[in-house]
Coordinates of C-alpha atoms (C1' of nucleotides) in Angstrom, one line a residue:
Chain A
M68 CA 0.0 0.0 0.0
P69 CA 1.4 3.3 -1.0
G70 CA 2.2 5.9 1.7
P71 CA -0.2 8.6 2.8
I72 CA 0.1 12.1 1.4
Q73 CA 2.6 14.0 3.4
S74 CA 1.3 17.5 2.8
L75 CA -2.2 16.4 3.9
E76 CA -0.9 14.8 7.1
R77 CA 0.9 18.0 7.9
A78 CA -2.1 20.1 7.2
A79 CA -4.2 17.9 9.5
A80 CA -1.5 18.2 12.2
I81 CA -1.6 22.0 11.8
L82 CA -5.4 22.0 12.2
R83 CA -5.2 19.9 15.3
L84 CA -2.5 22.1 16.7
L85 CA -4.7 25.1 16.2
A86 CA -7.7 23.3 17.7
G87 CA -5.6 22.3 20.7
G88 CA -3.8 25.5 21.6
E89 CA -6.3 27.9 23.2
R90 CA -5.1 31.1 21.6
R91 CA -4.0 31.9 18.1
L92 CA -0.6 30.8 16.9
G93 CA 2.0 32.5 14.8
L94 CA 3.7 31.1 11.8
S95 CA 6.9 30.4 13.7
D96 CA 5.0 28.7 16.5
V97 CA 3.4 26.4 14.1
A98 CA 6.6 25.6 12.2
S99 CA 8.6 24.9 15.3
S100 CA 5.9 22.9 17.0
L101 CA 5.7 20.5 14.1
G102 CA 9.4 20.6 13.2
L103 CA 8.7 22.1 9.8
A104 CA 10.6 24.8 7.8
K105 CA 8.9 28.1 8.0
G106 CA 8.4 28.2 4.2
T107 CA 6.7 24.8 4.3
A108 CA 4.4 25.7 7.1
H109 CA 3.6 29.0 5.4
G110 CA 2.6 27.2 2.1
I111 CA 0.3 24.9 3.9
L112 CA -1.2 27.7 6.0
R113 CA -1.7 29.8 3.0
T114 CA -3.6 27.1 1.2
L115 CA -5.7 26.2 4.2
Q116 CA -6.5 29.9 4.6
Q117 CA -7.5 30.1 0.9
E118 CA -9.9 27.2 1.4
G119 CA -11.4 28.7 4.6
F120 CA -10.0 26.1 7.0
V121 CA -7.8 28.7 8.7
E122 CA -8.2 32.4 9.3
Q123 CA -5.5 34.9 9.9
D124 CA -5.7 37.9 12.1
P125 CA -4.9 40.8 9.7
V126 CA -3.1 42.8 12.4
T127 CA -1.1 40.3 14.4
G128 CA -0.7 37.8 11.5
K129 CA -1.6 34.9 13.8
Y130 CA -3.6 32.0 12.7
Q131 CA -6.7 30.3 14.0
L132 CA -9.2 27.8 12.7
G133 CA -11.6 28.9 10.0
A134 CA -15.3 29.0 9.5
E135 CA -15.3 26.3 6.8
L136 CA -14.6 23.7 9.4
L137 CA -17.8 24.7 11.2
R138 CA -19.8 24.4 8.0
L139 CA -18.3 21.0 7.2
G140 CA -18.8 19.8 10.7
N141 CA -22.4 20.7 10.5
S142 CA -22.7 18.8 7.2
Y143 CA -21.3 15.8 9.0
L144 CA -24.2 15.9 11.4
D145 CA -26.6 16.1 8.5
V146 CA -25.3 13.0 7.0
H147 CA -25.0 11.1 10.2
E148 CA -27.6 8.4 10.1
L149 CA -27.4 7.4 13.7
R150 CA -28.0 11.0 14.8
A151 CA -30.9 11.4 12.4
R152 CA -32.6 8.4 13.8
A153 CA -32.0 9.3 17.4
L154 CA -33.3 12.9 17.2
V155 CA -36.9 12.3 18.2
W156 CA -36.1 9.6 20.7
T157 CA -33.5 11.6 22.6
D158 CA -35.9 14.5 22.6
D159 CA -38.5 12.3 24.3
L160 CA -35.8 11.0 26.7
A161 CA -34.9 14.5 27.9
R162 CA -38.6 15.3 28.2
S163 CA -39.5 12.3 30.2
S164 CA -36.4 12.2 32.4
G165 CA -36.2 15.9 33.0
E166 CA -32.4 15.7 32.4
A167 CA -30.1 16.6 29.5
A168 CA -29.8 13.8 26.9
Y169 CA -26.7 12.9 25.0
L170 CA -25.8 10.7 22.0
G171 CA -22.2 9.8 21.7
V172 CA -20.0 7.8 19.3
L173 CA -16.5 6.5 19.6
H174 CA -13.9 8.9 18.1
Q175 CA -10.2 8.3 18.6
Q176 CA -9.7 7.9 22.3
G177 CA -12.9 9.4 23.5
V178 CA -16.6 9.8 23.1
L179 CA -17.7 12.4 20.6
I180 CA -21.0 14.0 21.4
V181 CA -23.1 14.1 18.2
H182 CA -26.4 15.2 19.8
H183 CA -27.4 17.0 22.9
V184 CA -30.8 17.9 24.1
F185 CA -30.9 20.5 26.8
R186 CA -32.5 19.7 30.2
P187 CA -36.1 20.9 29.8
D188 CA -36.0 23.9 32.1
D189 CA -35.2 27.5 31.5
S190 CA -31.6 27.4 32.8
R191 CA -28.8 28.6 30.7
Q192 CA -26.9 25.6 29.1
V193 CA -24.1 25.3 26.6
L194 CA -24.3 22.9 23.7
D195 CA -21.8 20.1 23.9
V196 CA -22.2 18.8 20.4
G197 CA -18.7 18.3 18.9
A198 CA -17.1 18.0 22.4
M199 CA -15.2 15.0 23.5
Q200 CA -15.7 13.0 26.8
P201 CA -13.3 10.5 28.3
L202 CA -14.0 6.8 27.8
H203 CA -13.0 5.7 31.3
S204 CA -15.1 7.9 33.5
T205 CA -18.4 8.7 31.8
A206 CA -21.5 6.5 31.4
L207 CA -21.4 6.9 27.6
G208 CA -17.7 6.0 27.5
K209 CA -18.2 2.9 29.7
V210 CA -21.0 1.7 27.5
L211 CA -18.8 2.0 24.4
A212 CA -15.8 0.4 26.1
A213 CA -18.0 -2.5 27.3
Y214 CA -19.6 -3.3 24.0
D215 CA -17.2 -2.0 21.3
P216 CA -13.9 -3.9 21.1
V217 CA -12.2 -1.0 19.4
A218 CA -13.4 1.4 22.2
H219 CA -12.2 -1.1 24.7
R220 CA -8.7 -1.1 23.3
E221 CA -8.6 2.7 23.0
A222 CA -9.7 2.9 26.6
A223 CA -7.0 0.5 27.7
E224 CA -4.4 2.6 25.9
S225 CA -5.5 6.0 26.9
E226 CA -4.3 7.6 30.1
W227 CA -6.5 7.3 33.2
S228 CA -6.6 10.7 34.7
A229 CA -8.4 11.0 38.0
L230 CA -10.9 13.7 37.2
T231 CA -12.6 13.4 40.7
A232 CA -11.9 11.5 43.8
R233 CA -14.2 8.7 42.6
T234 CA -12.7 8.2 39.1
L235 CA -11.7 4.6 38.5
T236 CA -8.0 4.7 37.6
D237 CA -6.8 1.1 37.6
A238 CA -7.4 -1.5 34.9
A239 CA -8.7 -4.2 37.3
S240 CA -11.6 -2.2 38.8
F241 CA -12.4 -0.8 35.4
E242 CA -12.7 -4.2 33.8
E243 CA -14.9 -5.3 36.7
E244 CA -17.1 -2.2 36.0
L245 CA -17.3 -3.1 32.3
A246 CA -18.4 -6.7 33.2
L247 CA -21.1 -5.2 35.3
V248 CA -22.2 -2.9 32.5
R249 CA -22.4 -5.9 30.1
A250 CA -24.3 -7.9 32.7
R251 CA -27.0 -5.4 33.3
G252 CA -27.0 -3.6 30.0
W253 CA -26.3 -0.1 31.1
A254 CA -23.6 2.0 32.7
A255 CA -23.5 4.7 35.4
D256 CA -21.1 7.5 36.2
L257 CA -21.5 8.6 39.8
E258 CA -19.4 11.7 40.2
E259 CA -16.5 10.1 38.4
T260 CA -16.1 12.8 35.8
W261 CA -17.5 16.0 37.5
D262 CA -18.2 16.4 41.1
G263 CA -21.9 16.5 41.8
V264 CA -22.8 15.2 38.3
A265 CA -24.0 11.7 37.5
S266 CA -24.9 10.0 34.2
V267 CA -26.6 6.9 32.9
A268 CA -26.2 5.4 29.5
A269 CA -27.1 2.4 27.3
P270 CA -25.8 1.0 24.0
V271 CA -27.3 1.5 20.6
H272 CA -26.8 -1.3 18.0
D273 CA -27.2 -1.3 14.3
R274 CA -29.0 -3.8 12.1
R275 CA -26.1 -6.2 12.4
R276 CA -26.2 -5.9 16.2
M277 CA -22.9 -4.1 16.3
P278 CA -22.6 -1.3 18.8
V279 CA -22.5 2.0 17.1
G280 CA -23.0 4.5 19.9
A281 CA -24.6 5.2 23.2
V282 CA -27.4 7.4 24.6
G283 CA -27.7 8.7 28.1
V284 CA -28.7 11.4 30.4
T285 CA -26.6 13.5 32.7
G286 CA -27.6 15.6 35.7
A287 CA -27.1 16.6 39.2
V288 CA -26.4 13.5 41.4
E289 CA -29.2 14.5 43.8
R290 CA -31.7 14.2 41.0
V291 CA -30.3 11.2 39.2
C292 CA -29.8 9.1 42.2
D293 CA -32.0 8.0 45.1
G294 CA -31.0 6.0 48.2
D295 CA -28.4 3.5 47.0
G296 CA -28.0 4.1 43.3
V297 CA -29.5 5.5 40.1
R298 CA -33.2 6.0 40.0
A299 CA -34.8 2.9 38.4
G300 CA -37.2 5.0 36.3
L301 CA -34.3 6.8 34.8
V302 CA -32.5 3.6 33.9
A303 CA -35.7 2.3 32.3
A304 CA -36.1 5.5 30.3
V305 CA -32.5 5.5 29.0
R306 CA -32.7 1.8 28.0
D307 CA -36.0 2.3 26.3
C308 CA -34.6 5.1 24.3
A309 CA -31.5 3.1 23.3
R310 CA -33.7 0.2 22.3
A311 CA -36.0 2.5 20.3
V312 CA -33.0 4.0 18.4
S313 CA -31.6 0.6 17.7
R314 CA -34.9 -0.6 16.4
D315 CA -35.1 2.5 14.2
L316 CA -31.7 1.5 12.8
G317 CA -33.0 -1.9 11.9
A318 CA -31.7 -3.9 14.8
G319 CA -35.0 -5.7 15.3
R320 CA -36.5 -6.7 18.6
F321 CA -34.6 -7.7 21.7
Chain B
M237 CA 3.7 34.5 -4.5
P238 CA 4.2 30.8 -4.9
G239 CA 1.3 28.6 -5.9
P240 CA -1.0 26.9 -3.4
I241 CA -0.6 23.3 -2.6
Q242 CA -2.3 21.2 -5.1
S243 CA -3.1 18.1 -3.0
L244 CA -4.6 20.3 -0.3
E245 CA -6.8 22.1 -2.7
R246 CA -8.0 18.8 -4.1
A247 CA -8.6 17.4 -0.6
A248 CA -10.6 20.5 0.3
A249 CA -12.6 20.0 -2.9
I250 CA -13.3 16.4 -2.0
L251 CA -14.5 17.5 1.4
R252 CA -16.8 20.1 0.0
L253 CA -18.1 17.6 -2.5
L254 CA -18.9 15.2 0.3
A255 CA -20.5 18.0 2.2
G256 CA -22.7 19.0 -0.7
G257 CA -23.9 15.7 -2.0
E258 CA -26.6 14.4 0.3
R259 CA -25.7 10.7 0.3
R260 CA -22.4 9.0 0.4
L261 CA -20.2 8.9 -2.6
G262 CA -18.1 6.1 -4.1
L263 CA -14.5 6.5 -5.2
S264 CA -15.3 6.6 -8.8
D265 CA -18.0 9.3 -8.2
V266 CA -15.4 11.5 -6.4
A267 CA -12.7 10.9 -9.0
S268 CA -15.0 11.7 -12.0
S269 CA -16.7 14.7 -10.3
L270 CA -13.4 16.4 -9.8
G271 CA -11.7 15.1 -13.0
L272 CA -9.0 13.2 -11.1
A273 CA -7.5 9.8 -11.7
K274 CA -8.9 7.1 -9.5
G275 CA -5.6 6.4 -8.0
T276 CA -5.1 10.1 -7.1
A277 CA -8.5 10.4 -5.5
H278 CA -7.9 7.2 -3.6
G279 CA -4.6 8.4 -2.1
I280 CA -6.2 11.6 -0.9
L281 CA -9.3 9.8 0.5
R282 CA -7.1 7.3 2.3
T283 CA -5.1 10.0 4.0
L284 CA -8.3 12.0 4.9
Q285 CA -9.8 8.8 6.3
Q286 CA -6.7 8.1 8.3
E287 CA -6.9 11.6 9.8
G288 CA -10.5 11.2 10.6
F289 CA -11.8 13.8 8.1
V290 CA -13.6 11.2 6.1
E291 CA -15.2 7.9 7.0
Q292 CA -15.8 4.9 4.8
D293 CA -18.7 2.6 5.0
P294 CA -17.1 -0.8 5.5
V295 CA -19.7 -2.7 3.4
T296 CA -20.5 -0.4 0.5
G297 CA -17.0 1.2 0.4
K298 CA -18.6 4.6 0.0
Y299 CA -17.2 7.7 1.6
Q300 CA -18.7 10.4 3.8
L301 CA -17.5 13.2 6.0
G302 CA -15.7 12.2 9.2
A303 CA -16.1 13.0 12.9
E304 CA -12.9 14.9 13.2
L305 CA -14.5 17.7 11.3
L306 CA -17.2 18.0 13.9
R307 CA -14.6 18.2 16.6
L308 CA -12.6 20.8 14.8
G309 CA -15.7 22.8 14.0
N310 CA -16.5 22.9 17.6
S311 CA -13.0 24.0 18.4
Y312 CA -13.5 26.9 16.0
L313 CA -16.5 28.0 18.1
D314 CA -14.4 27.9 21.2
V315 CA -11.8 30.2 19.7
H316 CA -14.3 32.6 18.1
E317 CA -14.1 35.8 20.1
L318 CA -17.2 37.4 18.7
R319 CA -19.3 34.4 19.6
A320 CA -17.8 34.3 23.1
R321 CA -18.7 37.9 23.7
A322 CA -22.1 37.5 22.3
L323 CA -23.2 34.5 24.3
V324 CA -24.8 36.2 27.2
W325 CA -26.3 39.1 25.2
T326 CA -28.0 36.8 22.7
D327 CA -29.3 34.8 25.5
D328 CA -30.9 37.9 27.0
L329 CA -32.2 38.9 23.6
A330 CA -34.0 35.6 23.1
R331 CA -35.4 35.8 26.6
S332 CA -36.7 39.4 26.3
S333 CA -38.0 39.0 22.7
G334 CA -39.5 35.6 23.1
E335 CA -38.0 34.6 19.7
A336 CA -35.0 32.6 18.5
A337 CA -31.8 34.7 18.5
Y338 CA -29.0 34.3 15.9
L339 CA -25.5 35.5 15.5
G340 CA -24.1 35.4 12.0
V341 CA -20.8 36.2 10.2
L342 CA -19.9 36.5 6.5
H343 CA -18.6 33.3 5.1
Q344 CA -18.1 32.9 1.3
Q345 CA -21.3 33.9 -0.3
G346 CA -23.6 33.7 2.7
V347 CA -24.2 34.1 6.4
L348 CA -22.7 31.5 8.6
I349 CA -24.7 31.0 11.8
V350 CA -22.2 30.8 14.7
H351 CA -24.7 31.0 17.5
H352 CA -28.3 30.3 17.9
V353 CA -30.4 30.5 21.0
F354 CA -33.7 28.7 20.9
R355 CA -37.0 30.4 21.2
P356 CA -37.8 30.2 24.9
D357 CA -40.7 27.9 24.9
D358 CA -40.9 24.1 25.0
S359 CA -41.3 23.5 21.3
R360 CA -39.0 21.2 19.4
Q361 CA -36.3 23.2 17.5
V362 CA -33.2 22.2 15.5
L363 CA -30.0 24.0 16.1
D364 CA -28.8 26.1 13.1
V365 CA -25.2 26.6 14.2
G366 CA -22.9 25.9 11.3
A367 CA -25.7 26.4 8.7
M368 CA -25.6 29.0 6.0
Q369 CA -28.2 31.6 5.1
P370 CA -28.4 33.7 1.9
L371 CA -27.2 37.2 1.9
H372 CA -29.9 38.7 -0.2
S373 CA -33.0 37.6 1.6
T374 CA -32.4 37.4 5.3
A375 CA -32.1 40.2 7.9
L376 CA -28.7 39.0 8.9
G377 CA -27.5 38.9 5.3
K378 CA -28.9 42.3 4.5
V379 CA -27.1 43.8 7.5
L380 CA -23.8 42.3 6.4
A381 CA -24.3 43.4 2.8
A382 CA -25.2 46.9 3.9
Y383 CA -22.2 47.4 6.2
D384 CA -19.4 45.1 5.0
P385 CA -18.0 45.9 1.5
V386 CA -16.8 42.4 1.1
A387 CA -20.3 41.0 1.8
H388 CA -21.8 43.6 -0.5
R389 CA -19.6 42.4 -3.4
E390 CA -20.3 38.7 -2.6
A391 CA -24.1 39.5 -2.6
A392 CA -23.8 41.2 -5.9
E393 CA -22.0 38.2 -7.4
S394 CA -24.2 35.5 -6.0
E395 CA -27.3 34.3 -7.6
W396 CA -30.6 35.8 -6.6
S397 CA -32.9 32.9 -6.2
A398 CA -36.5 33.8 -5.4
L399 CA -37.1 31.8 -2.2
T400 CA -40.6 33.1 -1.7
A401 CA -42.9 35.4 -3.6
R402 CA -41.5 38.4 -1.7
T403 CA -37.8 37.8 -2.2
L404 CA -36.0 40.8 -3.8
T405 CA -34.4 39.5 -6.9
D406 CA -33.2 42.6 -8.8
A407 CA -30.1 44.7 -7.9
A408 CA -31.9 48.0 -8.0
S409 CA -34.5 47.3 -5.3
F410 CA -31.9 45.4 -3.2
E411 CA -29.6 48.5 -3.3
E412 CA -32.6 50.6 -2.2
E413 CA -33.2 48.2 0.6
L414 CA -29.6 48.4 1.7
A415 CA -29.7 52.2 1.7
L416 CA -32.7 51.9 4.0
V417 CA -30.8 49.5 6.2
R418 CA -27.9 51.9 6.5
A419 CA -30.2 54.8 7.1
R420 CA -32.1 53.3 10.0
G421 CA -29.4 50.9 11.3
W422 CA -31.3 47.7 11.1
A423 CA -32.7 45.2 8.5
A424 CA -35.8 43.2 8.2
D425 CA -36.8 40.1 6.3
L426 CA -40.6 39.9 5.9
E427 CA -41.3 36.5 4.5
E428 CA -38.5 36.9 1.9
T429 CA -36.7 33.7 2.8
W430 CA -39.4 31.4 4.3
D431 CA -43.1 31.9 4.0
G432 CA -44.6 33.0 7.3
V433 CA -41.2 33.8 8.9
A434 CA -39.8 37.2 9.5
S435 CA -36.5 38.4 11.0
V436 CA -34.8 41.5 12.3
A437 CA -31.1 42.1 12.6
A438 CA -28.6 44.8 13.4
P439 CA -24.8 45.1 12.9
V440 CA -22.0 44.3 15.3
H441 CA -18.8 46.3 15.1
D442 CA -15.4 45.6 16.5
R443 CA -13.0 48.0 18.3
R444 CA -12.0 49.6 15.0
R445 CA -15.7 50.1 14.1
M446 CA -15.5 47.6 11.4
P447 CA -18.6 45.4 10.8
V448 CA -17.8 41.8 12.0
G449 CA -21.2 40.2 12.2
A450 CA -24.9 40.6 12.8
V451 CA -27.3 39.6 15.5
G452 CA -31.0 39.2 15.0
V453 CA -34.2 37.4 15.9
T454 CA -36.4 35.2 13.7
G455 CA -40.0 34.1 14.2
A456 CA -43.5 33.7 12.9
V457 CA -44.5 36.9 11.0
E458 CA -47.6 37.2 13.1
R459 CA -45.5 37.6 16.3
V460 CA -42.7 39.6 14.8
C461 CA -44.9 42.2 13.0
D462 CA -47.8 44.3 14.1
G463 CA -49.9 46.5 11.9
D464 CA -47.6 47.9 9.3
G465 CA -44.2 46.5 10.1
V466 CA -41.8 45.0 12.6
R467 CA -42.8 45.5 16.2
A468 CA -40.9 48.5 17.5
G469 CA -40.0 46.8 20.8
L470 CA -38.3 44.0 18.9
V471 CA -36.2 46.3 16.8
A472 CA -35.1 48.1 20.0
A473 CA -34.2 44.8 21.7
V474 CA -32.2 43.6 18.7
R475 CA -30.3 47.0 18.3
D476 CA -29.6 47.0 22.1
C477 CA -28.2 43.6 21.8
A478 CA -26.0 44.5 18.8
R479 CA -24.7 47.6 20.6
A480 CA -24.0 45.6 23.8
V481 CA -21.9 43.0 21.9
S482 CA -20.1 45.8 20.0
R483 CA -19.3 47.5 23.2
D484 CA -18.1 44.2 24.7
L485 CA -15.7 43.9 21.7
G486 CA -14.3 47.3 22.5
A487 CA -16.2 49.4 20.0
G488 CA -16.9 52.1 22.6
R489 CA -20.1 54.2 22.8
F490 CA -22.2 55.3 19.9
Chain C
dG178 C1' -19.5 -18.9 -15.8
dA179 C1' -19.2 -14.8 -18.4
dT180 C1' -19.6 -9.8 -17.7
dG181 C1' -19.2 -5.4 -16.0
dA182 C1' -18.8 -2.1 -12.4
dG183 C1' -16.4 -0.5 -8.6
dG184 C1' -12.7 -0.3 -5.1
dG185 C1' -8.1 -0.8 -4.7
dT186 C1' -2.9 -1.4 -6.2
dC187 C1' 1.5 -0.7 -8.8
dG188 C1' 5.4 1.5 -10.8
dA189 C1' 7.5 5.0 -13.8
dC190 C1' 7.8 9.9 -14.4
dA191 C1' 8.2 14.6 -13.6
dA192 C1' 5.5 17.8 -11.4
dT193 C1' 5.3 19.2 -7.0
dG194 C1' 6.1 20.3 -2.3
dT195 C1' 10.0 21.1 0.6
dC196 C1' 14.0 23.2 2.5
dG197 C1' 17.1 26.9 4.1
dA198 C1' 18.7 31.3 3.0
dC199 C1' 17.1 35.7 2.5
dC200 C1' 14.0 40.1 2.6
dG201 C1' 11.5 43.9 5.0
dG202 C1' 8.9 45.8 8.6
dG203 C1' 7.7 46.5 13.4
dC204 C1' 8.7 46.6 18.2
dA205 C1' 11.7 46.9 22.2
dC206 C1' 15.5 48.3 24.2
dG207 C1' 19.6 50.8 24.7
Chain D
dC10 C1' 16.9 58.1 17.6
dG11 C1' 19.5 54.2 16.2
dT12 C1' 20.2 49.3 16.5
dG13 C1' 19.1 44.7 16.7
dC14 C1' 16.0 41.1 17.3
dC15 C1' 11.8 38.7 16.1
dC16 C1' 8.4 37.5 13.0
dG17 C1' 5.8 36.9 8.8
dG18 C1' 6.7 36.3 4.2
dT19 C1' 9.4 35.2 -0.3
dC20 C1' 12.6 32.9 -3.5
dG21 C1' 14.9 29.4 -6.2
dA22 C1' 17.3 24.9 -6.4
dC23 C1' 16.6 20.2 -5.5
dA24 C1' 14.8 15.6 -5.1
dT25 C1' 11.1 13.9 -2.7
dT26 C1' 6.5 13.3 -3.5
dG27 C1' 2.2 13.1 -5.5
dT28 C1' 0.2 11.9 -9.8
dC29 C1' -1.3 9.2 -13.7
dG30 C1' -3.1 5.3 -16.2
dA31 C1' -3.0 0.5 -16.7
dC32 C1' -4.0 -3.4 -14.2
dC33 C1' -6.0 -6.6 -10.5
dC34 C1' -9.6 -8.5 -7.6
dT35 C1' -14.1 -9.0 -5.7
dC36 C1' -18.9 -9.1 -5.9
dA37 C1' -23.4 -8.8 -8.0
dT38 C1' -25.9 -9.7 -12.1
dC39 C1' -27.5 -12.1 -15.9

DNA sequence: GATGAGGGTCGACAATGTCGACCGGGCACG
DNA sequence: CGTGCCCGGTCGACATTGTCGACCCTCATC
């Protein structure tokens, strides 16, 4: 198999670099960060700018991501079949559960949020679509790690940062947790990612019964849990939603 | 000035092609659409796939946009200064007006929606962030065309499709409309884009008083208008919001 | 089992992107 | 006010790199 296209790889690396670094970056920063000659970096940046993937501040000369990426990312959502099928079901899930509903898929070493329905109250909330969540500490991530072998491997290889005091950070207890997830068919995250926040999630399968994503709800631990665990009604609602989306994808009855 | 990087231009063209065509495209479709040899198109697609910008359906072999674009597009929003400043003000605008609020910037030949606050009721709404709107028929577009010379030129060069019976489709009446926009400081779209839908918008300026975007509200024409035009209170709210965002960007008092 | 369409591979060729030295301007500091 | 550094940008030679078109393989169709 012939090699990948060098200039494209470098362009992708530049875009990721710009996406990672919070503030804008100058030409020299970009070139030195990636070990490229300034001329080379400039050529790539100029082309990316021309195509709208990168914008340049006219006064400082620094570069940042461009608007075309937003447009294309939006087009990605339009094409996304899983998301299209899940729209109405997650809407119902948020309504019936009273919590924010999420749909996530595996992407690289994390969960990419492809749909997010706000909690149905009038509070100010920020949209998480396009954001990434860790595999090892969120309910969505655990579901993917439990059912998708690729996700499982990615989770094993990624770093296990302790986001809160309750985050699982050793492989043994995580595997135990995944076994539990597989056994009961849903996953929970009890303040393992954010203090005071809990989430529940269940897997979505396609017509070949392959795991393709996860749906779940996230909310304040006081509302999500009662007594000794996640509210049973919430678990039922999440699993119903996951089943509904799976059926919509053609997975048939369970 | 040296030429742009050919392979990057082609990769961008492929991404745009995939974003445009509704359904997934095969290798041959891509190659023939862009006049490339199959081998060339394959090399680019393989690299794009490896970088996550493109995904391939494992059974049909067809290609579609990849998740990395969504992630990068989201990063674009994070960096976007105008959007960051406008978040709270547009939120207030939606709340006080009771309609959906939008923030748009010029991108290519249209308005790119970079922020969208849902109408504050419990109806089901779809997020328009990342979507494009025409320059010649929407309030946001008219504002940009009226104040930004680049937008004005783009509007003049783009095609004037009649989206509804009330869309302005000739240059003369459009210029007249723009003069009106400049004279009173805000623009309206009365069923010129969608039947039954009206919108109002006002310009946002940066610290050098250059137009950088537009904010506005959109809603059912029955709610937005009264008697012979847009409700005065709505216009005031939109213009207040635009001024607030401009001031936040450092534009100073008016 | 022939046929055709479509995805993917191969190897030669030269077009293409890359490199490093070089420009010019802006800012800070002396 | 001069000087020197830093930074974005340009230039031209070089050979790496991407490109082309023919070819292969699989699968679905007839």
